JSON list of C-alpha atoms in Angstrom, two decimals:
[
{"chain": "A", "resi": 1, "resn": "GLU", "atom": "CA", "xyz": [84.65, 88.26, 96.61]},
{"chain": "A", "resi": 2, "resn": "ALA", "atom": "CA", "xyz": [87.75, 89.56, 94.87]},
{"chain": "A", "resi": 3, "resn": "GLY", "atom": "CA", "xyz": [88.47, 93.23, 95.32]},
{"chain": "A", "resi": 4, "resn": "VAL", "atom": "CA", "xyz": [89.74, 95.74, 92.81]},
{"chain": "A", "resi": 5, "resn": "THR", "atom": "CA", "xyz": [92.98, 94.48, 91.30]},
{"chain": "A", "resi": 6, "resn": "GLN", "atom": "CA", "xyz": [95.63, 96.64, 89.69]},
{"chain": "A", "resi": 7, "resn": "SER", "atom": "CA", "xyz": [98.74, 95.81, 87.70]},
{"chain": "A", "resi": 8, "resn": "PRO", "atom": "CA", "xyz": [101.60, 96.21, 87.71]},
{"chain": "A", "resi": 9, "resn": "THR", "atom": "CA", "xyz": [102.39, 96.95, 91.34]},
{"chain": "A", "resi": 10, "resn": "HIS", "atom": "CA", "xyz": [105.40, 99.04, 90.40]},
{"chain": "A", "resi": 11, "resn": "LEU", "atom": "CA", "xyz": [106.40, 100.63, 87.11]},
{"chain": "A", "resi": 12, "resn": "ILE", "atom": "CA", "xyz": [109.63, 102.42, 86.36]},
{"chain": "A", "resi": 13, "resn": "LYS", "atom": "CA", "xyz": [109.89, 104.60, 83.27]},
{"chain": "A", "resi": 14, "resn": "THR", "atom": "CA", "xyz": [112.04, 107.41, 81.94]},
{"chain": "A", "resi": 15, "resn": "ARG", "atom": "CA", "xyz": [110.97, 110.85, 80.82]},
{"chain": "A", "resi": 16, "resn": "GLY", "atom": "CA", "xyz": [109.18, 110.90, 77.48]},
{"chain": "A", "resi": 17, "resn": "GLN", "atom": "CA", "xyz": [108.10, 107.25, 77.61]},
{"chain": "A", "resi": 18, "resn": "GLN", "atom": "CA", "xyz": [104.55, 105.97, 77.81]},
{"chain": "A", "resi": 19, "resn": "ALA", "atom": "CA", "xyz": [103.01, 104.04, 80.71]},
{"chain": "A", "resi": 20, "resn": "THR", "atom": "CA", "xyz": [99.98, 101.74, 80.75]},
{"chain": "A", "resi": 21, "resn": "LEU", "atom": "CA", "xyz": [98.28, 100.86, 84.01]},
{"chain": "A", "resi": 22, "resn": "ARG", "atom": "CA", "xyz": [95.53, 98.25, 84.31]},
{"chain": "A", "resi": 23, "resn": "CYS", "atom": "CA", "xyz": [92.56, 97.77, 86.61]},
{"chain": "A", "resi": 24, "resn": "SER", "atom": "CA", "xyz": [89.93, 95.07, 87.12]},
{"chain": "A", "resi": 25, "resn": "PRO", "atom": "CA", "xyz": [86.85, 96.16, 89.08]},
{"chain": "A", "resi": 26, "resn": "ILE", "atom": "CA", "xyz": [84.88, 94.22, 91.63]},
{"chain": "A", "resi": 27, "resn": "SER", "atom": "CA", "xyz": [82.52, 91.77, 89.95]},
{"chain": "A", "resi": 28, "resn": "GLY", "atom": "CA", "xyz": [79.20, 93.49, 89.25]},
{"chain": "A", "resi": 29, "resn": "HIS", "atom": "CA", "xyz": [80.66, 96.99, 89.31]},
{"chain": "A", "resi": 30, "resn": "THR", "atom": "CA", "xyz": [80.37, 98.90, 86.05]},
{"chain": "A", "resi": 31, "resn": "SER", "atom": "CA", "xyz": [82.02, 102.19, 87.03]},
{"chain": "A", "resi": 32, "resn": "VAL", "atom": "CA", "xyz": [85.79, 102.58, 87.22]},
{"chain": "A", "resi": 33, "resn": "TYR", "atom": "CA", "xyz": [87.64, 105.61, 88.55]},
{"chain": "A", "resi": 34, "resn": "TRP", "atom": "CA", "xyz": [91.28, 106.65, 88.47]},
{"chain": "A", "resi": 35, "resn": "TYR", "atom": "CA", "xyz": [92.99, 108.85, 91.06]},
{"chain": "A", "resi": 36, "resn": "GLN", "atom": "CA", "xyz": [96.51, 110.16, 91.42]},
{"chain": "A", "resi": 37, "resn": "GLN", "atom": "CA", "xyz": [98.17, 110.31, 94.84]},
{"chain": "A", "resi": 38, "resn": "ALA", "atom": "CA", "xyz": [101.29, 112.40, 94.46]},
{"chain": "A", "resi": 39, "resn": "LEU", "atom": "CA", "xyz": [103.54, 113.47, 97.31]},
{"chain": "A", "resi": 40, "resn": "GLY", "atom": "CA", "xyz": [102.43, 116.85, 98.58]},
{"chain": "A", "resi": 41, "resn": "LEU", "atom": "CA", "xyz": [99.40, 117.02, 96.29]},
{"chain": "A", "resi": 42, "resn": "GLY", "atom": "CA", "xyz": [97.04, 114.60, 97.98]},
{"chain": "A", "resi": 43, "resn": "LEU", "atom": "CA", "xyz": [94.46, 112.50, 96.17]},
{"chain": "A", "resi": 44, "resn": "GLN", "atom": "CA", "xyz": [93.23, 113.95, 92.92]},
{"chain": "A", "resi": 45, "resn": "PHE", "atom": "CA", "xyz": [90.49, 112.65, 90.64]},
{"chain": "A", "resi": 46, "resn": "LEU", "atom": "CA", "xyz": [91.65, 111.73, 87.13]},
{"chain": "A", "resi": 47, "resn": "LEU", "atom": "CA", "xyz": [88.94, 109.90, 85.19]},
{"chain": "A", "resi": 48, "resn": "TRP", "atom": "CA", "xyz": [85.61, 108.13, 85.51]},
{"chain": "A", "resi": 49, "resn": "TYR", "atom": "CA", "xyz": [84.41, 105.43, 83.11]},
{"chain": "A", "resi": 50, "resn": "ASP", "atom": "CA", "xyz": [81.02, 103.80, 83.08]},
{"chain": "A", "resi": 51, "resn": "GLU", "atom": "CA", "xyz": [79.61, 101.37, 80.53]},
{"chain": "A", "resi": 52, "resn": "GLY", "atom": "CA", "xyz": [82.62, 101.91, 78.31]},
{"chain": "A", "resi": 53, "resn": "GLU", "atom": "CA", "xyz": [82.36, 105.68, 78.13]},
{"chain": "A", "resi": 54, "resn": "GLU", "atom": "CA", "xyz": [84.28, 108.50, 79.78]},
{"chain": "A", "resi": 55, "resn": "ARG", "atom": "CA", "xyz": [81.84, 110.25, 82.11]},
{"chain": "A", "resi": 56, "resn": "ASN", "atom": "CA", "xyz": [84.00, 112.80, 83.87]},
{"chain": "A", "resi": 57, "resn": "ARG", "atom": "CA", "xyz": [87.57, 114.04, 83.75]},
{"chain": "A", "resi": 58, "resn": "GLY", "atom": "CA", "xyz": [89.70, 115.83, 86.30]},
{"chain": "A", "resi": 59, "resn": "ASN", "atom": "CA", "xyz": [92.04, 118.74, 85.74]},
{"chain": "A", "resi": 60, "resn": "PHE", "atom": "CA", "xyz": [94.81, 116.80, 83.99]},
{"chain": "A", "resi": 61, "resn": "PRO", "atom": "CA", "xyz": [96.41, 117.32, 80.55]},
{"chain": "A", "resi": 62, "resn": "PRO", "atom": "CA", "xyz": [95.25, 115.26, 77.54]},
{"chain": "A", "resi": 63, "resn": "ARG", "atom": "CA", "xyz": [98.33, 113.02, 77.74]},
{"chain": "A", "resi": 64, "resn": "PHE", "atom": "CA", "xyz": [96.43, 111.27, 80.54]},
{"chain": "A", "resi": 65, "resn": "SER", "atom": "CA", "xyz": [93.86, 109.07, 78.86]},
{"chain": "A", "resi": 66, "resn": "GLY", "atom": "CA", "xyz": [92.19, 105.76, 79.30]},
{"chain": "A", "resi": 67, "resn": "ARG", "atom": "CA", "xyz": [89.50, 103.39, 78.25]},
{"chain": "A", "resi": 68, "resn": "GLN", "atom": "CA", "xyz": [87.09, 100.84, 79.61]},
{"chain": "A", "resi": 69, "resn": "PHE", "atom": "CA", "xyz": [86.63, 97.45, 78.01]},
{"chain": "A", "resi": 70, "resn": "PRO", "atom": "CA", "xyz": [83.40, 95.44, 77.56]},
{"chain": "A", "resi": 71, "resn": "ASN", "atom": "CA", "xyz": [84.25, 93.38, 80.67]},
{"chain": "A", "resi": 72, "resn": "TYR", "atom": "CA", "xyz": [84.46, 96.72, 82.61]},
{"chain": "A", "resi": 73, "resn": "SER", "atom": "CA", "xyz": [88.21, 96.49, 83.19]},
{"chain": "A", "resi": 74, "resn": "SER", "atom": "CA", "xyz": [90.12, 99.66, 82.44]},
{"chain": "A", "resi": 75, "resn": "GLU", "atom": "CA", "xyz": [93.46, 101.02, 81.30]},
{"chain": "A", "resi": 76, "resn": "LEU", "atom": "CA", "xyz": [95.08, 104.32, 82.16]},
{"chain": "A", "resi": 77, "resn": "ASN", "atom": "CA", "xyz": [97.62, 105.56, 79.65]},
{"chain": "A", "resi": 78, "resn": "VAL", "atom": "CA", "xyz": [100.08, 108.33, 80.35]},
{"chain": "A", "resi": 79, "resn": "ASN", "atom": "CA", "xyz": [102.04, 109.63, 77.36]},
{"chain": "A", "resi": 80, "resn": "ALA", "atom": "CA", "xyz": [105.18, 111.75, 77.25]},
{"chain": "A", "resi": 81, "resn": "LEU", "atom": "CA", "xyz": [105.96, 111.02, 80.90]},
{"chain": "A", "resi": 82, "resn": "GLU", "atom": "CA", "xyz": [107.28, 113.84, 83.04]},
{"chain": "A", "resi": 83, "resn": "LEU", "atom": "CA", "xyz": [109.08, 113.68, 86.37]},
{"chain": "A", "resi": 84, "resn": "GLU", "atom": "CA", "xyz": [106.03, 115.08, 88.18]},
{"chain": "A", "resi": 85, "resn": "ASP", "atom": "CA", "xyz": [103.95, 112.11, 87.02]},
{"chain": "A", "resi": 86, "resn": "SER", "atom": "CA", "xyz": [105.70, 110.03, 89.68]},
{"chain": "A", "resi": 87, "resn": "ALA", "atom": "CA", "xyz": [102.89, 109.00, 92.02]},
{"chain": "A", "resi": 88, "resn": "LEU", "atom": "CA", "xyz": [100.68, 106.21, 93.27]},
{"chain": "A", "resi": 89, "resn": "TYR", "atom": "CA", "xyz": [97.81, 105.68, 90.82]},
{"chain": "A", "resi": 90, "resn": "LEU", "atom": "CA", "xyz": [94.71, 104.28, 92.44]},
{"chain": "A", "resi": 91, "resn": "CYS", "atom": "CA", "xyz": [91.82, 102.62, 90.69]},
{"chain": "A", "resi": 92, "resn": "ALA", "atom": "CA", "xyz": [88.38, 102.33, 92.27]},
{"chain": "A", "resi": 93, "resn": "SER", "atom": "CA", "xyz": [85.09, 100.79, 91.24]},
{"chain": "A", "resi": 94, "resn": "SER", "atom": "CA", "xyz": [81.46, 101.20, 92.21]},
{"chain": "A", "resi": 95, "resn": "LEU", "atom": "CA", "xyz": [78.01, 100.06, 91.24]},
{"chain": "A", "resi": 96, "resn": "GLU", "atom": "CA", "xyz": [76.37, 101.55, 88.17]},
{"chain": "A", "resi": 97, "resn": "ARG", "atom": "CA", "xyz": [75.92, 105.26, 87.70]},
{"chain": "A", "resi": 98, "resn": "GLY", "atom": "CA", "xyz": [72.18, 105.10, 88.21]},
{"chain": "A", "resi": 99, "resn": "ALA", "atom": "CA", "xyz": [72.74, 104.33, 91.88]},
{"chain": "A", "resi": 100, "resn": "SER", "atom": "CA", "xyz": [73.87, 107.79, 92.94]},
{"chain": "A", "resi": 101, "resn": "ASN", "atom": "CA", "xyz": [76.81, 108.48, 95.22]},
{"chain": "A", "resi": 102, "resn": "GLN", "atom": "CA", "xyz": [77.73, 104.83, 95.69]},
{"chain": "A", "resi": 103, "resn": "PRO", "atom": "CA", "xyz": [80.89, 104.20, 97.72]},
{"chain": "A", "resi": 104, "resn": "GLN", "atom": "CA", "xyz": [84.00, 103.58, 95.71]},
{"chain": "A", "resi": 105, "resn": "HIS", "atom": "CA", "xyz": [86.23, 100.62, 96.53]},
{"chain": "A", "resi": 106, "resn": "PHE", "atom": "CA", "xyz": [89.93, 100.96, 95.85]},
{"chain": "A", "resi": 107, "resn": "GLY", "atom": "CA", "xyz": [92.73, 98.70, 94.72]},
{"chain": "A", "resi": 108, "resn": "ASP", "atom": "CA", "xyz": [96.24, 98.80, 96.16]},
{"chain": "A", "resi": 109, "resn": "GLY", "atom": "CA", "xyz": [97.53, 101.02, 93.39]},
{"chain": "A", "resi": 110, "resn": "THR", "atom": "CA", "xyz": [100.36, 101.14, 90.88]},
{"chain": "A", "resi": 111, "resn": "ARG", "atom": "CA", "xyz": [103.48, 103.01, 91.97]},
{"chain": "A", "resi": 112, "resn": "LEU", "atom": "CA", "xyz": [104.79, 104.85, 88.90]},
{"chain": "A", "resi": 113, "resn": "SER", "atom": "CA", "xyz": [108.34, 106.16, 89.15]},
{"chain": "A", "resi": 114, "resn": "ILE", "atom": "CA", "xyz": [109.83, 108.40, 86.47]},
{"chain": "A", "resi": 115, "resn": "LEU", "atom": "CA", "xyz": [113.61, 108.54, 86.27]},
{"chain": "B", "resi": 1, "resn": "GLY", "atom": "CA", "xyz": [83.65, 124.32, 94.41]},
{"chain": "B", "resi": 2, "resn": "ASP", "atom": "CA", "xyz": [83.21, 121.45, 96.82]},
{"chain": "B", "resi": 3, "resn": "SER", "atom": "CA", "xyz": [85.99, 120.89, 99.36]},
{"chain": "B", "resi": 4, "resn": "VAL", "atom": "CA", "xyz": [86.93, 118.94, 102.49]},
{"chain": "B", "resi": 5, "resn": "THR", "atom": "CA", "xyz": [89.04, 120.21, 105.36]},
{"chain": "B", "resi": 6, "resn": "GLN", "atom": "CA", "xyz": [90.43, 117.87, 107.98]},
{"chain": "B", "resi": 7, "resn": "MET", "atom": "CA", "xyz": [92.70, 118.39, 110.93]},
{"chain": "B", "resi": 8, "resn": "GLU", "atom": "CA", "xyz": [96.42, 118.40, 110.41]},
{"chain": "B", "resi": 9, "resn": "GLY", "atom": "CA", "xyz": [98.40, 115.49, 111.72]},
{"chain": "B", "resi": 10, "resn": "PRO", "atom": "CA", "xyz": [100.16, 113.64, 112.95]},
{"chain": "B", "resi": 11, "resn": "VAL", "atom": "CA", "xyz": [97.92, 112.63, 115.81]},
{"chain": "B", "resi": 12, "resn": "THR", "atom": "CA", "xyz": [99.82, 110.58, 118.39]},
{"chain": "B", "resi": 13, "resn": "LEU", "atom": "CA", "xyz": [97.86, 108.64, 121.01]},
{"chain": "B", "resi": 14, "resn": "SER", "atom": "CA", "xyz": [98.48, 105.94, 123.55]},
{"chain": "B", "resi": 15, "resn": "GLU", "atom": "CA", "xyz": [96.67, 102.63, 123.19]},
{"chain": "B", "resi": 16, "resn": "GLU", "atom": "CA", "xyz": [93.08, 102.74, 124.56]},
{"chain": "B", "resi": 17, "resn": "ALA", "atom": "CA", "xyz": [92.87, 106.54, 124.25]},
{"chain": "B", "resi": 18, "resn": "PHE", "atom": "CA", "xyz": [89.86, 108.29, 122.71]},
{"chain": "B", "resi": 19, "resn": "LEU", "atom": "CA", "xyz": [90.22, 109.44, 119.11]},
{"chain": "B", "resi": 20, "resn": "THR", "atom": "CA", "xyz": [88.65, 112.39, 117.32]},
{"chain": "B", "resi": 21, "resn": "ILE", "atom": "CA", "xyz": [89.67, 113.49, 113.83]},
{"chain": "B", "resi": 22, "resn": "ASN", "atom": "CA", "xyz": [87.82, 116.60, 112.73]},
{"chain": "B", "resi": 23, "resn": "CYS", "atom": "CA", "xyz": [86.40, 116.96, 109.23]},
{"chain": "B", "resi": 24, "resn": "THR", "atom": "CA", "xyz": [84.33, 119.78, 107.77]},
{"chain": "B", "resi": 25, "resn": "TYR", "atom": "CA", "xyz": [83.08, 120.20, 104.24]},
{"chain": "B", "resi": 26, "resn": "THR", "atom": "CA", "xyz": [81.80, 122.75, 101.76]},
{"chain": "B", "resi": 27, "resn": "ALA", "atom": "CA", "xyz": [79.36, 121.53, 99.15]},
{"chain": "B", "resi": 28, "resn": "THR", "atom": "CA", "xyz": [76.29, 122.57, 97.23]},
{"chain": "B", "resi": 29, "resn": "GLY", "atom": "CA", "xyz": [73.34, 120.30, 97.67]},
{"chain": "B", "resi": 30, "resn": "TYR", "atom": "CA", "xyz": [73.48, 117.16, 99.76]},
{"chain": "B", "resi": 31, "resn": "PRO", "atom": "CA", "xyz": [76.73, 115.25, 99.39]},
{"chain": "B", "resi": 32, "resn": "SER", "atom": "CA", "xyz": [77.44, 111.74, 100.60]},
{"chain": "B", "resi": 33, "resn": "LEU", "atom": "CA", "xyz": [80.28, 111.60, 103.13]},
{"chain": "B", "resi": 34, "resn": "PHE", "atom": "CA", "xyz": [82.96, 108.96, 103.63]},
{"chain": "B", "resi": 35, "resn": "TRP", "atom": "CA", "xyz": [85.95, 108.06, 105.75]},
{"chain": "B", "resi": 36, "resn": "TYR", "atom": "CA", "xyz": [88.71, 106.02, 104.13]},
{"chain": "B", "resi": 37, "resn": "VAL", "atom": "CA", "xyz": [91.79, 104.52, 105.78]},
{"chain": "B", "resi": 38, "resn": "GLN", "atom": "CA", "xyz": [95.17, 103.89, 104.15]},
{"chain": "B", "resi": 39, "resn": "TYR", "atom": "CA", "xyz": [97.64, 101.52, 105.78]},
{"chain": "B", "resi": 40, "resn": "PRO", "atom": "CA", "xyz": [101.32, 101.76, 104.77]},
{"chain": "B", "resi": 41, "resn": "GLY", "atom": "CA", "xyz": [101.96, 100.50, 101.26]},
{"chain": "B", "resi": 42, "resn": "GLU", "atom": "CA", "xyz": [98.30, 99.85, 100.55]},
{"chain": "B", "resi": 43, "resn": "GLY", "atom": "CA", "xyz": [95.37, 101.47, 98.79]},
{"chain": "B", "resi": 44, "resn": "LEU", "atom": "CA", "xyz": [92.36, 103.06, 100.44]},
{"chain": "B", "resi": 45, "resn": "GLN", "atom": "CA", "xyz": [89.83, 101.05, 102.40]},
{"chain": "B", "resi": 46, "resn": "LEU", "atom": "CA", "xyz": [86.32, 102.35, 102.93]},
{"chain": "B", "resi": 47, "resn": "LEU", "atom": "CA", "xyz": [85.85, 102.72, 106.68]},
{"chain": "B", "resi": 48, "resn": "LEU", "atom": "CA", "xyz": [82.33, 104.14, 106.91]},
{"chain": "B", "resi": 49, "resn": "LYS", "atom": "CA", "xyz": [79.81, 106.31, 105.09]},
{"chain": "B", "resi": 50, "resn": "ALA", "atom": "CA", "xyz": [76.73, 108.46, 105.58]},
{"chain": "B", "resi": 51, "resn": "THR", "atom": "CA", "xyz": [74.40, 109.63, 102.84]},
{"chain": "B", "resi": 52, "resn": "LYS", "atom": "CA", "xyz": [72.06, 112.11, 104.53]},
{"chain": "B", "resi": 53, "resn": "ALA", "atom": "CA", "xyz": [71.85, 114.49, 107.46]},
{"chain": "B", "resi": 54, "resn": "ASP", "atom": "CA", "xyz": [71.93, 112.89, 110.93]},
{"chain": "B", "resi": 55, "resn": "ASP", "atom": "CA", "xyz": [73.02, 109.51, 109.52]},
{"chain": "B", "resi": 56, "resn": "LYS", "atom": "CA", "xyz": [75.65, 107.80, 111.66]},
{"chain": "B", "resi": 57, "resn": "GLY", "atom": "CA", "xyz": [78.17, 105.61, 109.91]},
{"chain": "B", "resi": 58, "resn": "SER", "atom": "CA", "xyz": [79.99, 103.00, 111.97]},
{"chain": "B", "resi": 59, "resn": "ASN", "atom": "CA", "xyz": [82.50, 100.21, 111.45]},
{"chain": "B", "resi": 60, "resn": "LYS", "atom": "CA", "xyz": [85.20, 98.47, 113.53]},
{"chain": "B", "resi": 61, "resn": "GLY", "atom": "CA", "xyz": [84.46, 100.71, 116.53]},
{"chain": "B", "resi": 62, "resn": "PHE", "atom": "CA", "xyz": [84.76, 103.92, 114.48]},
{"chain": "B", "resi": 63, "resn": "GLU", "atom": "CA", "xyz": [81.79, 106.29, 114.19]},
{"chain": "B", "resi": 64, "resn": "ALA", "atom": "CA", "xyz": [80.96, 109.53, 112.39]},
{"chain": "B", "resi": 65, "resn": "THR", "atom": "CA", "xyz": [77.71, 111.51, 112.25]},
{"chain": "B", "resi": 66, "resn": "TYR", "atom": "CA", "xyz": [76.64, 113.62, 109.26]},
{"chain": "B", "resi": 67, "resn": "ARG", "atom": "CA", "xyz": [75.94, 117.07, 110.76]},
{"chain": "B", "resi": 68, "resn": "LYS", "atom": "CA", "xyz": [74.44, 119.36, 108.15]},
{"chain": "B", "resi": 69, "resn": "GLU", "atom": "CA", "xyz": [74.05, 122.32, 110.50]},
{"chain": "B", "resi": 70, "resn": "THR", "atom": "CA", "xyz": [77.80, 122.39, 111.19]},
{"chain": "B", "resi": 71, "resn": "THR", "atom": "CA", "xyz": [78.84, 120.81, 107.85]},
{"chain": "B", "resi": 72, "resn": "SER", "atom": "CA", "xyz": [80.93, 118.31, 109.76]},
{"chain": "B", "resi": 73, "resn": "PHE", "atom": "CA", "xyz": [81.66, 114.57, 109.75]},
{"chain": "B", "resi": 74, "resn": "HIS", "atom": "CA", "xyz": [84.09, 114.01, 112.62]},
{"chain": "B", "resi": 75, "resn": "LEU", "atom": "CA", "xyz": [85.60, 110.54, 113.08]},
{"chain": "B", "resi": 76, "resn": "GLU", "atom": "CA", "xyz": [85.62, 109.06, 116.60]},
{"chain": "B", "resi": 77, "resn": "LYS", "atom": "CA", "xyz": [86.71, 105.87, 118.30]},
{"chain": "B", "resi": 78, "resn": "GLY", "atom": "CA", "xyz": [86.44, 105.17, 121.99]},
{"chain": "B", "resi": 79, "resn": "SER", "atom": "CA", "xyz": [89.59, 103.09, 122.43]},
{"chain": "B", "resi": 80, "resn": "VAL", "atom": "CA", "xyz": [92.30, 103.00, 119.76]},
{"chain": "B", "resi": 81, "resn": "GLN", "atom": "CA", "xyz": [94.69, 100.13, 119.17]},
{"chain": "B", "resi": 82, "resn": "VAL", "atom": "CA", "xyz": [98.20, 100.04, 117.73]},
{"chain": "B", "resi": 83, "resn": "SER", "atom": "CA", "xyz": [96.71, 98.38, 114.64]},
{"chain": "B", "resi": 84, "resn": "ASP", "atom": "CA", "xyz": [94.66, 101.55, 113.97]},
{"chain": "B", "resi": 85, "resn": "SER", "atom": "CA", "xyz": [97.84, 103.41, 113.04]},
{"chain": "B", "resi": 86, "resn": "ALA", "atom": "CA", "xyz": [97.26, 104.63, 109.47]},
{"chain": "B", "resi": 87, "resn": "VAL", "atom": "CA", "xyz": [96.32, 107.68, 107.43]},
{"chain": "B", "resi": 88, "resn": "TYR", "atom": "CA", "xyz": [92.63, 108.62, 107.56]},
{"chain": "B", "resi": 89, "resn": "PHE", "atom": "CA", "xyz": [90.92, 110.52, 104.74]},
{"chain": "B", "resi": 90, "resn": "CYS", "atom": "CA", "xyz": [87.59, 112.30, 104.90]},
{"chain": "B", "resi": 91, "resn": "ALA", "atom": "CA", "xyz": [85.85, 112.58, 101.52]},
{"chain": "B", "resi": 92, "resn": "LEU", "atom": "CA", "xyz": [82.63, 113.59, 99.83]},
{"chain": "B", "resi": 93, "resn": "ILE", "atom": "CA", "xyz": [80.76, 112.93, 96.61]},
{"chain": "B", "resi": 94, "resn": "GLY", "atom": "CA", "xyz": [78.42, 115.69, 95.54]},
{"chain": "B", "resi": 95, "resn": "GLY", "atom": "CA", "xyz": [76.12, 116.06, 92.58]},
{"chain": "B", "resi": 96, "resn": "ALA", "atom": "CA", "xyz": [76.26, 113.80, 89.54]},
{"chain": "B", "resi": 97, "resn": "THR", "atom": "CA", "xyz": [80.00, 113.91, 88.98]},
{"chain": "B", "resi": 98, "resn": "ASN", "atom": "CA", "xyz": [80.71, 110.80, 91.09]},
{"chain": "B", "resi": 99, "resn": "LYS", "atom": "CA", "xyz": [84.06, 112.42, 91.83]},
{"chain": "B", "resi": 100, "resn": "LEU", "atom": "CA", "xyz": [85.43, 111.77, 95.32]},
{"chain": "B", "resi": 101, "resn": "ILE", "atom": "CA", "xyz": [86.86, 114.93, 96.84]},
{"chain": "B", "resi": 102, "resn": "PHE", "atom": "CA", "xyz": [89.34, 114.16, 99.60]},
{"chain": "B", "resi": 103, "resn": "GLY", "atom": "CA", "xyz": [90.75, 116.00, 102.55]},
{"chain": "B", "resi": 104, "resn": "THR", "atom": "CA", "xyz": [94.52, 116.06, 102.94]},
{"chain": "B", "resi": 105, "resn": "GLY", "atom": "CA", "xyz": [94.57, 113.04, 105.25]},
{"chain": "B", "resi": 106, "resn": "THR", "atom": "CA", "xyz": [95.46, 112.73, 108.93]},
{"chain": "B", "resi": 107, "resn": "LEU", "atom": "CA", "xyz": [98.23, 110.43, 110.09]},
{"chain": "B", "resi": 108, "resn": "LEU", "atom": "CA", "xyz": [97.34, 108.57, 113.28]},
{"chain": "B", "resi": 109, "resn": "ALA", "atom": "CA", "xyz": [100.13, 106.93, 115.29]},
{"chain": "B", "resi": 110, "resn": "VAL", "atom": "CA", "xyz": [99.09, 104.79, 118.25]},
{"chain": "B", "resi": 111, "resn": "GLN", "atom": "CA", "xyz": [101.79, 103.86, 120.74]},
{"chain": "B", "resi": 112, "resn": "PRO", "atom": "CA", "xyz": [101.65, 100.78, 123.00]}
]
């Protein structure tokens, strides 16, 4: 069974640009989550999508946004990039929301570097 | 709000030593508890989980028991190997948010 896949592996941008990160969940999983792992800040929850809708959002500015497609894959968009957005962005997936507190399975992440 | 506290690292052990990484939590209600492991340059791998009090999660020789009375979920392994060197994260999901709340991570270094 294929795991969670993320692309690209690395992304280099400059301040003010926009970045798009992509995630494909494990087959059969309908929920997708995004987390930021920044140096010194630990792992922080960004967004949760289920059945195409945003279900929960972490404490991040509106320039962090995303969407989930009908095939349950997801995009994370970061606009007006700032230096502090440099981090590893991790995507995770789990079974549907109705099955409470299901474990989340992670991809290997996208390393976003802002120059 | 909900939170997870785990012991500061790094933890340095010799091969075949006993491992304990402490984890305590604060949460309303009855959270599910998890241990994840992150090897260098990789994402997080689910190591084990427990969903209710007194549950014991186990995998690859690692164990952790959900202790509601002490709000703890300590990770243990009887005999560590060099290949266990990684960062270990304790985490919880509480309520209907489905948001994983992580501890700060503990770096384990096992020497031959």
